[in-house]
Tab-separated table of C-alpha atoms and ligand atoms in Angstrom:
chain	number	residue	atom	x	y	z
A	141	UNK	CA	19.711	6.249	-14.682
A	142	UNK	CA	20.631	2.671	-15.062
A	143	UNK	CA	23.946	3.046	-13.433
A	144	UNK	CA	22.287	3.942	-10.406
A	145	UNK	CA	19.419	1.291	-10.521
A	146	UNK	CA	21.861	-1.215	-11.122
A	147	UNK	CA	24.016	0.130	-8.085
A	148	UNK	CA	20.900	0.096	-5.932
A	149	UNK	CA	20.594	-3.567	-6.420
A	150	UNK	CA	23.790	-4.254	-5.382
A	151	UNK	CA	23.639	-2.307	-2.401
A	152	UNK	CA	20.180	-3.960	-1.683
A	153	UNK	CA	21.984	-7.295	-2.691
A	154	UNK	CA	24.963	-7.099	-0.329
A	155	UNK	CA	23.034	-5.741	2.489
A	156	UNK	CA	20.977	-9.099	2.282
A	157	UNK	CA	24.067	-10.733	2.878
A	158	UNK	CA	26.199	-10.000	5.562
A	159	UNK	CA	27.958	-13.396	5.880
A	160	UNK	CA	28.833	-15.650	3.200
A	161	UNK	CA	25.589	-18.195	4.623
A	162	UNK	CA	23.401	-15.117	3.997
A	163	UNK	CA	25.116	-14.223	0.585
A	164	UNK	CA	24.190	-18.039	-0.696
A	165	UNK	CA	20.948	-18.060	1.062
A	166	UNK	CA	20.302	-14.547	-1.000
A	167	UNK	CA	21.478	-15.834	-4.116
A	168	UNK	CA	19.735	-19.073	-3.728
A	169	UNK	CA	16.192	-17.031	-2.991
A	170	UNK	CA	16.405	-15.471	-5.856
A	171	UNK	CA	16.971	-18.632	-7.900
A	172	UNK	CA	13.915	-20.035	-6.481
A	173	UNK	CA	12.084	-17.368	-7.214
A	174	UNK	CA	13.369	-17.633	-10.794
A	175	UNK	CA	11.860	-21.384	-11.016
A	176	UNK	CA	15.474	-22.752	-10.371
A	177	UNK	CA	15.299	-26.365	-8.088
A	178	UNK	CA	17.505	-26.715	-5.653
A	179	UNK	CA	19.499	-30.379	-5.696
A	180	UNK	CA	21.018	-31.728	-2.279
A	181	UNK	CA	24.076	-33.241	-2.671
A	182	UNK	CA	22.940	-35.968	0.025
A	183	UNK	CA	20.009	-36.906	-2.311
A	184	UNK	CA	19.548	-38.303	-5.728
A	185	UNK	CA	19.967	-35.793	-8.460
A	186	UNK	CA	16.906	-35.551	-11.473
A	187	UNK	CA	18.420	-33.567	-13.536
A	188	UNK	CA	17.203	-32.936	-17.624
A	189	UNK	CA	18.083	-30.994	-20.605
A	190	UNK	CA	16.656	-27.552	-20.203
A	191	UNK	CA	16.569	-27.724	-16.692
A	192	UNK	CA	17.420	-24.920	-14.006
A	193	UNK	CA	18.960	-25.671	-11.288
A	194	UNK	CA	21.424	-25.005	-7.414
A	195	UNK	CA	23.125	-26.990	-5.299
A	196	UNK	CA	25.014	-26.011	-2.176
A	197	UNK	CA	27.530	-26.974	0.293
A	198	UNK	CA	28.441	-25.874	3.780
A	199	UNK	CA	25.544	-23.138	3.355
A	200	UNK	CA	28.514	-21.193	1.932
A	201	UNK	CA	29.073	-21.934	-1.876
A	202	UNK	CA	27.232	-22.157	-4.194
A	203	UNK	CA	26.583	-23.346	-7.663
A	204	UNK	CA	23.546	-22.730	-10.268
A	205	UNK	CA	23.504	-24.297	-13.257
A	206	UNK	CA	21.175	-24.776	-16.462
A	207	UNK	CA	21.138	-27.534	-18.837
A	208	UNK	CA	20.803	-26.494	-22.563
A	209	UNK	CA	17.673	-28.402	-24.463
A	210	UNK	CA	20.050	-30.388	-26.497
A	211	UNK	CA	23.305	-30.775	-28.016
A	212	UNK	CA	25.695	-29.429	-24.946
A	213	UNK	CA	28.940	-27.966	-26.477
A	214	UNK	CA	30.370	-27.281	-23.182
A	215	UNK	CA	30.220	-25.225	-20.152
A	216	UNK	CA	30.869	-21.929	-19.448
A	217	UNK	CA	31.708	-21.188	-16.063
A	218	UNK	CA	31.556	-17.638	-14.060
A	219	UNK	CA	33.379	-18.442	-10.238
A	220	UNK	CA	33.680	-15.632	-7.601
A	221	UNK	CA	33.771	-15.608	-3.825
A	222	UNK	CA	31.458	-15.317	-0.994
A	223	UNK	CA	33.649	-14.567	1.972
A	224	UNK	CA	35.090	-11.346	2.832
A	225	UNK	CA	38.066	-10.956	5.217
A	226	UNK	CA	36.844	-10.370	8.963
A	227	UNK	CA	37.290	-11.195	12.512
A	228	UNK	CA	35.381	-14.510	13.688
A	229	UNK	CA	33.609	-14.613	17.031
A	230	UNK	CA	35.336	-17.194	19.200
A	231	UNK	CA	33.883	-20.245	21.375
A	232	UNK	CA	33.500	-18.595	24.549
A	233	UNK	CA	33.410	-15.095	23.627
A	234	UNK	CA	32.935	-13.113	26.629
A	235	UNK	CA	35.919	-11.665	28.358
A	236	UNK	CA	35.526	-9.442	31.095
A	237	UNK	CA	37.464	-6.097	31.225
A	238	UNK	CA	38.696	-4.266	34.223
A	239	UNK	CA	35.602	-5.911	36.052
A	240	UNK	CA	33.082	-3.341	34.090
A	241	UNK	CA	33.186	-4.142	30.285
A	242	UNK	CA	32.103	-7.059	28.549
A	243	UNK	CA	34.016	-7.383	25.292
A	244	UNK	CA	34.203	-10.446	23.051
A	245	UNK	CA	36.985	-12.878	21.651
A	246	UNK	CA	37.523	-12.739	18.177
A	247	UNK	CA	40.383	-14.023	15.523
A	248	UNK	CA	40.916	-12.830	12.071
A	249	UNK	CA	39.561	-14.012	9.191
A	250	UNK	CA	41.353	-13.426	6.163
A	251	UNK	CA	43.902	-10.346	5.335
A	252	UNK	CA	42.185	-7.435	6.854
A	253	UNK	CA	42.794	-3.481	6.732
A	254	UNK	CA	42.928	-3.078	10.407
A	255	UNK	CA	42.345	-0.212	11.016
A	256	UNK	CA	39.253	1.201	9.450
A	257	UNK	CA	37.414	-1.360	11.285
A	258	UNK	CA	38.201	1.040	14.857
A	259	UNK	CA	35.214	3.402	15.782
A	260	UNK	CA	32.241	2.285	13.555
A	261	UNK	CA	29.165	0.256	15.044
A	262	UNK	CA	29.663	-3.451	14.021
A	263	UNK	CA	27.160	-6.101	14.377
A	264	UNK	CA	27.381	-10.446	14.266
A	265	UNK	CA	26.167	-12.317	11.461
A	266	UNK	CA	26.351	-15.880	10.786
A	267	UNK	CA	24.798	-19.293	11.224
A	268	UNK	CA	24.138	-21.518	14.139
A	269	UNK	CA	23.622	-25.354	13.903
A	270	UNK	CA	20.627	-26.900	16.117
A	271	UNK	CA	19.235	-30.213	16.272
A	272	UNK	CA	16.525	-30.718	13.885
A	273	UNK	CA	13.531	-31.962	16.488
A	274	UNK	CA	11.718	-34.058	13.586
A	275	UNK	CA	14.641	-35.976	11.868
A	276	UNK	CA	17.020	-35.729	14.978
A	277	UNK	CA	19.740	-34.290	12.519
A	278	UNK	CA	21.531	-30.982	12.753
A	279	UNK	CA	20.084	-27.928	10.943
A	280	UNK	CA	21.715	-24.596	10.102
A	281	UNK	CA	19.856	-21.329	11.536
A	282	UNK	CA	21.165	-18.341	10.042
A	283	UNK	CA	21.876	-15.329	12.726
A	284	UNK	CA	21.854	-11.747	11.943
A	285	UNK	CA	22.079	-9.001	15.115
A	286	UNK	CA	20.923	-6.205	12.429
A	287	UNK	CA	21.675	-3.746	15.000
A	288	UNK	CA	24.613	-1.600	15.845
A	289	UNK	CA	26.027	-4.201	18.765
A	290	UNK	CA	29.406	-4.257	19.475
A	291	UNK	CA	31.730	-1.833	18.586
A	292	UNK	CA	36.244	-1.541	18.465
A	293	UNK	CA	37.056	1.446	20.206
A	294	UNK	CA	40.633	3.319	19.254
A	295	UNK	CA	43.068	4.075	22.007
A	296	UNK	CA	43.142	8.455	22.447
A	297	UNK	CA	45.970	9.781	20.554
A	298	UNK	CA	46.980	11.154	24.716
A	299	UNK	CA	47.573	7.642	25.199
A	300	UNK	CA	49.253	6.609	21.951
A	301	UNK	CA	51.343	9.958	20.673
A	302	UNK	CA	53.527	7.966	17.830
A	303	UNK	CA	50.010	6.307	16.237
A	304	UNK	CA	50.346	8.228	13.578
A	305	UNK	CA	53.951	7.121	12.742
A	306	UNK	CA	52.073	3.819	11.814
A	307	UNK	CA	50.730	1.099	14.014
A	308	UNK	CA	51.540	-2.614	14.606
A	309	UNK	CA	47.911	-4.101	15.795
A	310	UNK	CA	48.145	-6.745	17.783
A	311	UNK	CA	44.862	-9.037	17.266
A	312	UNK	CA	44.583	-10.464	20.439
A	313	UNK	CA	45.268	-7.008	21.981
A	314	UNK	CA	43.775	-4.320	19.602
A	315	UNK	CA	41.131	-5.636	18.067
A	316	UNK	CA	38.593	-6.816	20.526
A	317	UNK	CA	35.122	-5.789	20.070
A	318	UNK	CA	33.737	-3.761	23.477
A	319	UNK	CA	29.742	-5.508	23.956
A	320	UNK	CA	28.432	-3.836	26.665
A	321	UNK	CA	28.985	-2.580	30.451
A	322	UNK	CA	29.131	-5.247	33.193
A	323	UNK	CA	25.594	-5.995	33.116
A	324	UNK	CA	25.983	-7.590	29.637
A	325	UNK	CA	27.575	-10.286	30.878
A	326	UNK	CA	26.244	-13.697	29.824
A	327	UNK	CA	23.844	-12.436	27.495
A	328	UNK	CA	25.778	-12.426	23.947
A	329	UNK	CA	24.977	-15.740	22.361
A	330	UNK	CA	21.228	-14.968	23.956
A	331	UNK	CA	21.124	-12.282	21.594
A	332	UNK	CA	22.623	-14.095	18.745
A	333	UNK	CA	20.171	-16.751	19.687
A	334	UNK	CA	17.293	-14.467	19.731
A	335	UNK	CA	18.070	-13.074	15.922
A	336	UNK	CA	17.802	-16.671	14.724
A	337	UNK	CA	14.277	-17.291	16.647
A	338	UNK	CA	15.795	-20.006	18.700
A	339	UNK	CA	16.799	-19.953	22.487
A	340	UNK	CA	20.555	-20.383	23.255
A	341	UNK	CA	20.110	-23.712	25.061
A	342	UNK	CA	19.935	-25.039	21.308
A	343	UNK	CA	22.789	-23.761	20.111
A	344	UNK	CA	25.456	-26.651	19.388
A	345	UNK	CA	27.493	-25.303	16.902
A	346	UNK	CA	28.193	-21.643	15.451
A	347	UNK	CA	30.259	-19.577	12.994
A	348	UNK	CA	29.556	-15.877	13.758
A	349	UNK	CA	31.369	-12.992	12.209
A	350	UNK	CA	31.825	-9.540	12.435
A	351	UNK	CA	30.554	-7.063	9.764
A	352	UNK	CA	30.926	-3.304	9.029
A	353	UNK	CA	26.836	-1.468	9.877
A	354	UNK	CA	28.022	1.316	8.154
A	355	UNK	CA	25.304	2.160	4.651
A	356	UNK	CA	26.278	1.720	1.189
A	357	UNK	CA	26.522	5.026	-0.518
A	358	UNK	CA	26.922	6.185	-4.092
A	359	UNK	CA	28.686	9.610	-3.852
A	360	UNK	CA	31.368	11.908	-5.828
A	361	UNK	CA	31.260	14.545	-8.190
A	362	UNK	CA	28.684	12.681	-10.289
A	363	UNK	CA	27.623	10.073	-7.904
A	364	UNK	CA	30.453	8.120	-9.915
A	365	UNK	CA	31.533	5.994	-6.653
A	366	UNK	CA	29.595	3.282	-4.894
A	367	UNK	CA	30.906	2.144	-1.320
A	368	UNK	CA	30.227	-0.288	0.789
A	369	UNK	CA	31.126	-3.291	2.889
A	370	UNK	CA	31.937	-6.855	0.782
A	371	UNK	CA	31.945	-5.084	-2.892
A	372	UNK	CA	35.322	-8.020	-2.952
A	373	UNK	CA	33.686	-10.032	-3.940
A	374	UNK	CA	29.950	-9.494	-3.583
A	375	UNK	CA	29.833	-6.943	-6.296
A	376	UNK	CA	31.468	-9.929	-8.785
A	377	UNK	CA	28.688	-12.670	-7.332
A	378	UNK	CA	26.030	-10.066	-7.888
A	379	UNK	CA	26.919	-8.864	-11.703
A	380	UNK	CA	27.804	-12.544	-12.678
A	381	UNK	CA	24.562	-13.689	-11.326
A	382	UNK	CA	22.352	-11.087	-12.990
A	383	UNK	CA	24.498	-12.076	-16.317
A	384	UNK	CA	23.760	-15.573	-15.776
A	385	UNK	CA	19.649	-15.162	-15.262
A	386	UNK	CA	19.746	-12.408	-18.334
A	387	UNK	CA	21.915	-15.286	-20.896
A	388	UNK	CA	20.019	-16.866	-23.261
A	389	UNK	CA	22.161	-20.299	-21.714
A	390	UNK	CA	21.581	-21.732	-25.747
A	391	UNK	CA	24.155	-24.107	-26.630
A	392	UNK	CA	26.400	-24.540	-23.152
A	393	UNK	CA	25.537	-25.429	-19.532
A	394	UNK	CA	25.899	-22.151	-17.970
A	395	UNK	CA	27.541	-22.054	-14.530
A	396	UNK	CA	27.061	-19.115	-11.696
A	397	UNK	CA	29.915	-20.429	-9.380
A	398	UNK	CA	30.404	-18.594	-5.655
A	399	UNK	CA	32.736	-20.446	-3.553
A	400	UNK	CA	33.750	-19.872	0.072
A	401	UNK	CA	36.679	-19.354	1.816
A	402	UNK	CA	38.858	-17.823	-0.992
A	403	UNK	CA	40.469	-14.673	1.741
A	404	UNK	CA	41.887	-17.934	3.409
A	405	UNK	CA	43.297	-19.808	0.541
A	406	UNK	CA	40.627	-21.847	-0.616
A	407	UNK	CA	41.659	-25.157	0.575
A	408	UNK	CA	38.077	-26.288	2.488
A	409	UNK	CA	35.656	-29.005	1.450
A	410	UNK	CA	33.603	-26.156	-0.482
A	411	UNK	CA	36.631	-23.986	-1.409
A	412	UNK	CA	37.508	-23.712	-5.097
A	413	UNK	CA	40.844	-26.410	-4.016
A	414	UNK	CA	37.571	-28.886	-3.525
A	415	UNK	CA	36.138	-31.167	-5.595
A	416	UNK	CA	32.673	-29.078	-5.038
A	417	UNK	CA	32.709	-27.985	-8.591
A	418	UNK	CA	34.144	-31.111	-10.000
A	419	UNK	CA	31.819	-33.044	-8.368
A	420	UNK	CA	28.755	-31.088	-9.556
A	421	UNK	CA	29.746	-31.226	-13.199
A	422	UNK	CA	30.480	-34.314	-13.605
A	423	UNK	CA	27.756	-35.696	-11.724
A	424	UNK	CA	25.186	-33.304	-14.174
A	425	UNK	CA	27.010	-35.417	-16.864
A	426	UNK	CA	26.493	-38.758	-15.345
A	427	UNK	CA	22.999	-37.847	-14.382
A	428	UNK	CA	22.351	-36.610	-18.549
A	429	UNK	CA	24.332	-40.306	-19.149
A	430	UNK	CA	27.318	-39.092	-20.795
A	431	UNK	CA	29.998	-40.921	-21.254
A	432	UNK	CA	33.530	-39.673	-18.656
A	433	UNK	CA	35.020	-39.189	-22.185
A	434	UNK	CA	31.720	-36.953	-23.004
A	435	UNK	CA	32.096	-34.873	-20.440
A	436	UNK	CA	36.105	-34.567	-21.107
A	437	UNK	CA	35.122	-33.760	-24.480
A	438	UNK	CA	32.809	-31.213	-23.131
A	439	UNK	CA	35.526	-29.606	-20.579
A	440	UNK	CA	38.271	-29.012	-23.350
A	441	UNK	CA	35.812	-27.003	-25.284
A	442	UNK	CA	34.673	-25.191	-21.891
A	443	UNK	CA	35.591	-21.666	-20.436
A	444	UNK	CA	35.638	-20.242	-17.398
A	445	UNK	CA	35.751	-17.153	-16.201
A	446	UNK	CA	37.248	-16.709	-12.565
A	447	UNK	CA	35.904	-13.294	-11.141
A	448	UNK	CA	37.505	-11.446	-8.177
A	449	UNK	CA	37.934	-7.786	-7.854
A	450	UNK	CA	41.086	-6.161	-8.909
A	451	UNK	CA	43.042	-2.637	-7.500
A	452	UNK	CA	42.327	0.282	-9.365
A	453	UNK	CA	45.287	3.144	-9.220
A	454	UNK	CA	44.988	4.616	-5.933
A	455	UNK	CA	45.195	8.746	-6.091
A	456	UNK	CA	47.432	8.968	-3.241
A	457	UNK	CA	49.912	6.383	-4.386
A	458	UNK	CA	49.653	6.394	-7.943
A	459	UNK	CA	53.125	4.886	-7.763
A	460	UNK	CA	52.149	1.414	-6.610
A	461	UNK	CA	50.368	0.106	-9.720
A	462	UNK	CA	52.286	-0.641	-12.765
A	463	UNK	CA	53.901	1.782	-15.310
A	464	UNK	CA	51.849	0.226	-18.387
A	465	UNK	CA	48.761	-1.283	-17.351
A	466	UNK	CA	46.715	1.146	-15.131
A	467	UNK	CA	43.210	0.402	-14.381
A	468	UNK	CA	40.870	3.249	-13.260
A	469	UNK	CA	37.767	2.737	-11.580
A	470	UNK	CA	34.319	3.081	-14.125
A	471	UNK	CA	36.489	2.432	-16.998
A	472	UNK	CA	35.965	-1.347	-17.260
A	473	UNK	CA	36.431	-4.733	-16.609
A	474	UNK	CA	39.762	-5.382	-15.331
A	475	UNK	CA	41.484	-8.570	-17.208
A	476	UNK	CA	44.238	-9.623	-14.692
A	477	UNK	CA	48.074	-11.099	-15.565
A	478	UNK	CA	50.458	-12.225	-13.624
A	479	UNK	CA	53.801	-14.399	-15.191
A	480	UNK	CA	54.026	-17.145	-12.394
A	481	UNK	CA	50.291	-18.316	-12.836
A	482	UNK	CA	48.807	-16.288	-9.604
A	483	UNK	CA	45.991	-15.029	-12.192
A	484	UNK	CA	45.441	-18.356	-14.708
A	485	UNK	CA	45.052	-15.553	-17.481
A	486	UNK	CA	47.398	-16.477	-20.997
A	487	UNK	CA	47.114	-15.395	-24.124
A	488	UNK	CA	44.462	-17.486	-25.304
A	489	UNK	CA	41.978	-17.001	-22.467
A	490	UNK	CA	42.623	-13.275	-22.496
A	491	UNK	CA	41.804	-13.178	-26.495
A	492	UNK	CA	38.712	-15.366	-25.150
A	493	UNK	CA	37.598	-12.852	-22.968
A	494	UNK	CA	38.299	-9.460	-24.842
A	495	UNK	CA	36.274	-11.000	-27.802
A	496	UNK	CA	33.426	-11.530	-25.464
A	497	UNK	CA	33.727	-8.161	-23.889
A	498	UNK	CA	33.707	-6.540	-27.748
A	499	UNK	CA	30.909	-8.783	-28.811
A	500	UNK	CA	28.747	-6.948	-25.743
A	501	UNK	CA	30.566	-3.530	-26.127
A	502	UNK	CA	31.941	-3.481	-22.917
A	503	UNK	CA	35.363	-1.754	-22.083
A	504	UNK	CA	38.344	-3.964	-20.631
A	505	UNK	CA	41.581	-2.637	-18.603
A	506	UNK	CA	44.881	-4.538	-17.792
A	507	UNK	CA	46.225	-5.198	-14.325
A	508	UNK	CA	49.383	-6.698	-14.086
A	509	UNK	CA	51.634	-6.249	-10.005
A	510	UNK	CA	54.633	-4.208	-10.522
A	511	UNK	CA	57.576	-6.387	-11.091
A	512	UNK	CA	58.831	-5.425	-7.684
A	513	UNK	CA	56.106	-5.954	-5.631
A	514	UNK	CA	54.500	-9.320	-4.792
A	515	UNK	CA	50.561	-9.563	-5.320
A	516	UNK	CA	47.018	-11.257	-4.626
A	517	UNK	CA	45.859	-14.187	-5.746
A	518	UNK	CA	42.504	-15.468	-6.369
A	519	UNK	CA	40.160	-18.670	-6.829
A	520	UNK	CA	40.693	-19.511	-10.543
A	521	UNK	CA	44.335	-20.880	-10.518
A	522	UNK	CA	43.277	-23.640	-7.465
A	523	UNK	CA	40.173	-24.643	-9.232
A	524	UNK	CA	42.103	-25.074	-12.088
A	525	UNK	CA	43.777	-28.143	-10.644
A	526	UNK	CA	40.292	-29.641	-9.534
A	527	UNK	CA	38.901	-28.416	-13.352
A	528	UNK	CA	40.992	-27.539	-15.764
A	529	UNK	CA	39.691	-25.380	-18.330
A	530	UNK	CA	40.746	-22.399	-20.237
A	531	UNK	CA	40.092	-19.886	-17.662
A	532	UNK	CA	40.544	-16.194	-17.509
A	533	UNK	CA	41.447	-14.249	-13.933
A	534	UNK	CA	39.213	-10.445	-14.261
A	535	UNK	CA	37.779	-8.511	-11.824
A	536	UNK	CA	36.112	-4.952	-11.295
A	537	UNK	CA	38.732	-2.312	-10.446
A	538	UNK	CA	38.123	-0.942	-6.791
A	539	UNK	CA	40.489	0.701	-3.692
A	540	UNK	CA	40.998	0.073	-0.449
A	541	UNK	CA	40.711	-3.702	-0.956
A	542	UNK	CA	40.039	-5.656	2.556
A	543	UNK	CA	38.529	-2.660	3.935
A	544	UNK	CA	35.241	-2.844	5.980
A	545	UNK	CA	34.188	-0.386	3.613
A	546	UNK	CA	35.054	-0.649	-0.174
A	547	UNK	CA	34.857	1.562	-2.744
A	548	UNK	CA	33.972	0.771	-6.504
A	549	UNK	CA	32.481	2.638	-9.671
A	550	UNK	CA	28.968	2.627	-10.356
A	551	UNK	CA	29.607	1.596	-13.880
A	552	UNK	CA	31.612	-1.757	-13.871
A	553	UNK	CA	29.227	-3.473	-12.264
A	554	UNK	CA	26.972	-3.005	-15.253
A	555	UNK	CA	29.844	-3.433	-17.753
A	556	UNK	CA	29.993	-7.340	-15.836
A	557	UNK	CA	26.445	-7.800	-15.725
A	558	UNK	CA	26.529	-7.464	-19.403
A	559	UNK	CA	29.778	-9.136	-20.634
A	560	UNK	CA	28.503	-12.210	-18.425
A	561	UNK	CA	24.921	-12.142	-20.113
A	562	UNK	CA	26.946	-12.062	-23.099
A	563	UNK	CA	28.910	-14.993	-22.526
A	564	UNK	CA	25.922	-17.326	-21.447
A	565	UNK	CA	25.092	-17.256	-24.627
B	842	ZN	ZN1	38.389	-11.273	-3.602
């Protein structure tokens, strides 16, 4: 069934990528293997009409773009996120326990769900930065343990009777991954050096992370549910960049956008509160020779699309979600609205975006915080001040948002793939 195929990508897509370096080196494979160049921002930029192409910064974000053949009537623009809340390895790691564990320092990334990341192997993903021997500058390694390695053991309920009254975690205290007995000691960046093919001696620089071993799986009644570590906002970067290789990418220079750093505000030199975006687009238009007013033109008749995953209604707590717009998991694209701007979504962007969803036959929901309860936010409101465009805030409806292990519906990510195939038109 196609639900399932499609699901089977994902899954195949997000184990590929178990830090946001390994989501844009994923993404940025499979552009290559599409015929797309990659452009380096440190070198100059050849870029023609009907040309494919990606750039990246910080090995984190990234941004693929195609030029249409002639007459460019504007851009249309798909951003999600390649980060996913979770604890970051420290300098130093190691910490010695009771003189017969080896555990390792780590700080939170992001606004995690504590707690479901207690009990369940975990292994280290990330990249390292060497020297580059030939041209004596620094190079990014990517690392991936790919094994169950370190693991956050619970305390016994013997030892902690109220747990189950609910639980402060303290993150310096609670949350410490154990590594191994005493006879680990001194050998975790070894191993991290290991999965990258270099020796630890060359290590000058990293940023490791945590992430969830656990296996996708697509379960329920009718295998309705897909879960799985990442799906927010992996599952949004996958559909959006299947929609963007399946558009026919006519009359506007289609954008697949995946920016970093969005589960801590955005505000980093590839963040969408950068000028990485800005910077791309309007050096595309420099580099085609348009005019700055050309490429104004160009971004007033432009649309984006800003694409994060949104809360379906939970079973347990049906009470938390809004009396009048409910979204349900496998029943469509979630358009999200907020009053004070948190979601960029108005009236005209949301007409935008139904019609496009109609036009490919493609369900849509509503998501909207209760009025007494204080929300999310996401990417398309802060690249809005770098770009601004008439820009839309959706997402695919999920639960248990910021968990190591997310749950979805098999179908939405199809209904994206094909509302964003629809809308690189
Ligand atoms: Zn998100």
């Amino acid at each position: 069934m196609m639900y399932h195929e499609i699901s089977n990508q994902l899954i195949d897509f997000i184990k590929k990528s178990p830090s946001a370096f390994h989501a844009v080196r994923t993404m940025a494979d499979i552009l290559t293997a599409e015929g797309f160049i990659e452009l380096k921002e440190n070198k100059k930029w050849d870029v023609r009409q009907g040309g494919r192409y990606y750039v990246t910064r910080n090995d984190s974000s990234l941004i693929a773009f195609t030029v249409p053949k002639r007459n460019m009537k504007g851009m249309r623009i798909i951003a999600s996120h390649s980060d996913s809340p979770s604890f970051k390895i420290k300098e130093n790691p190691e910490m010695e326990s009771d003189k017969h564990y080896i555990k390792l320092n780590v700080e939170k990334y992001g606004g995690m769900l504590c707690a479901p990341w207690f009990d369940r192997p975990l292994s280290v993903a990330g990249r390292l930065i060497i020297k580059d021997k030939e041209t004596g500058g620094y190079r990014c390694v990517l690392a991936d343990v790919d094994r169950d390695l370190v693991l956050i053991p619970n305390l016994a309920i013997h030892m902690n009777r109220e747990v189950n009254d609910g639980y402060k975690y303290n993150a310096q205290k609670d949350m410490l991954p154990l590594y191994g007995d005493i006879t680990a000691k001194g050998s975790f960046m070894k191993q991290v050096a290991a999965s990258a093919g270099i020796s630890e001696e060359e290590i000058l620089g990293h940023d490791l992370f945590l992430y969830n071993r656990q296996e996708a799986s697509i379960w329920g009644a009718s295998h309705e549910f897909i879960s799985c570590g990442r799906l927010d906002d992996l599952q949004c970067a996958f559909a959006s960049l299947q929609g963007f290789l399946a558009g026919a990418k006519e009359d506007y220079m289609a954008v697949h956008c995946v920016l970093d750093n969005e589960e801590v505000g955005s505000g980093t030199k590839q963040g969408a509160a950068s000028t990485f975006l800005y910077d791309t687009l309007t050096r595309v238009h420099d580099c085609l020779g348009c005019t700055r007013e050309e490429y104004l033109i160009h971004l007033a008749d432009s649309f984006m699309i800003s694409a994060d995953n949104a809360h379906a209604v939970h079973p347990n707590h049906t009470d938390k979600t809004d009396p009048s717009n409910r979204p349900y998991i496998n029943e469509g694209i979630v358009i999200k609205f907020n009053a004070n701007q948190k979601y960029c979504t108005d009236g005209v962007s949301a007409a935008m975006f139904r019609d496009i969803c109609k036009t490919a036959d493609v369900p849509v929901q509503t998501f909207i915080n209760r009025s007494d309860m204080l929300g999310g936010s996401t990417l398309g409101n802060i690249s809005n001040t770098k770009v601004a465009l008439n820009t839309v805030d959706i997402g695919l409806p999920q639960l248990a948002m910021h968990s190591p292990y997310e749950t979805a519906g098999v179908k939405d990510t199809a209904y994206l793939i094909k509302a964003a195939g629809e809308f690189f038109c």
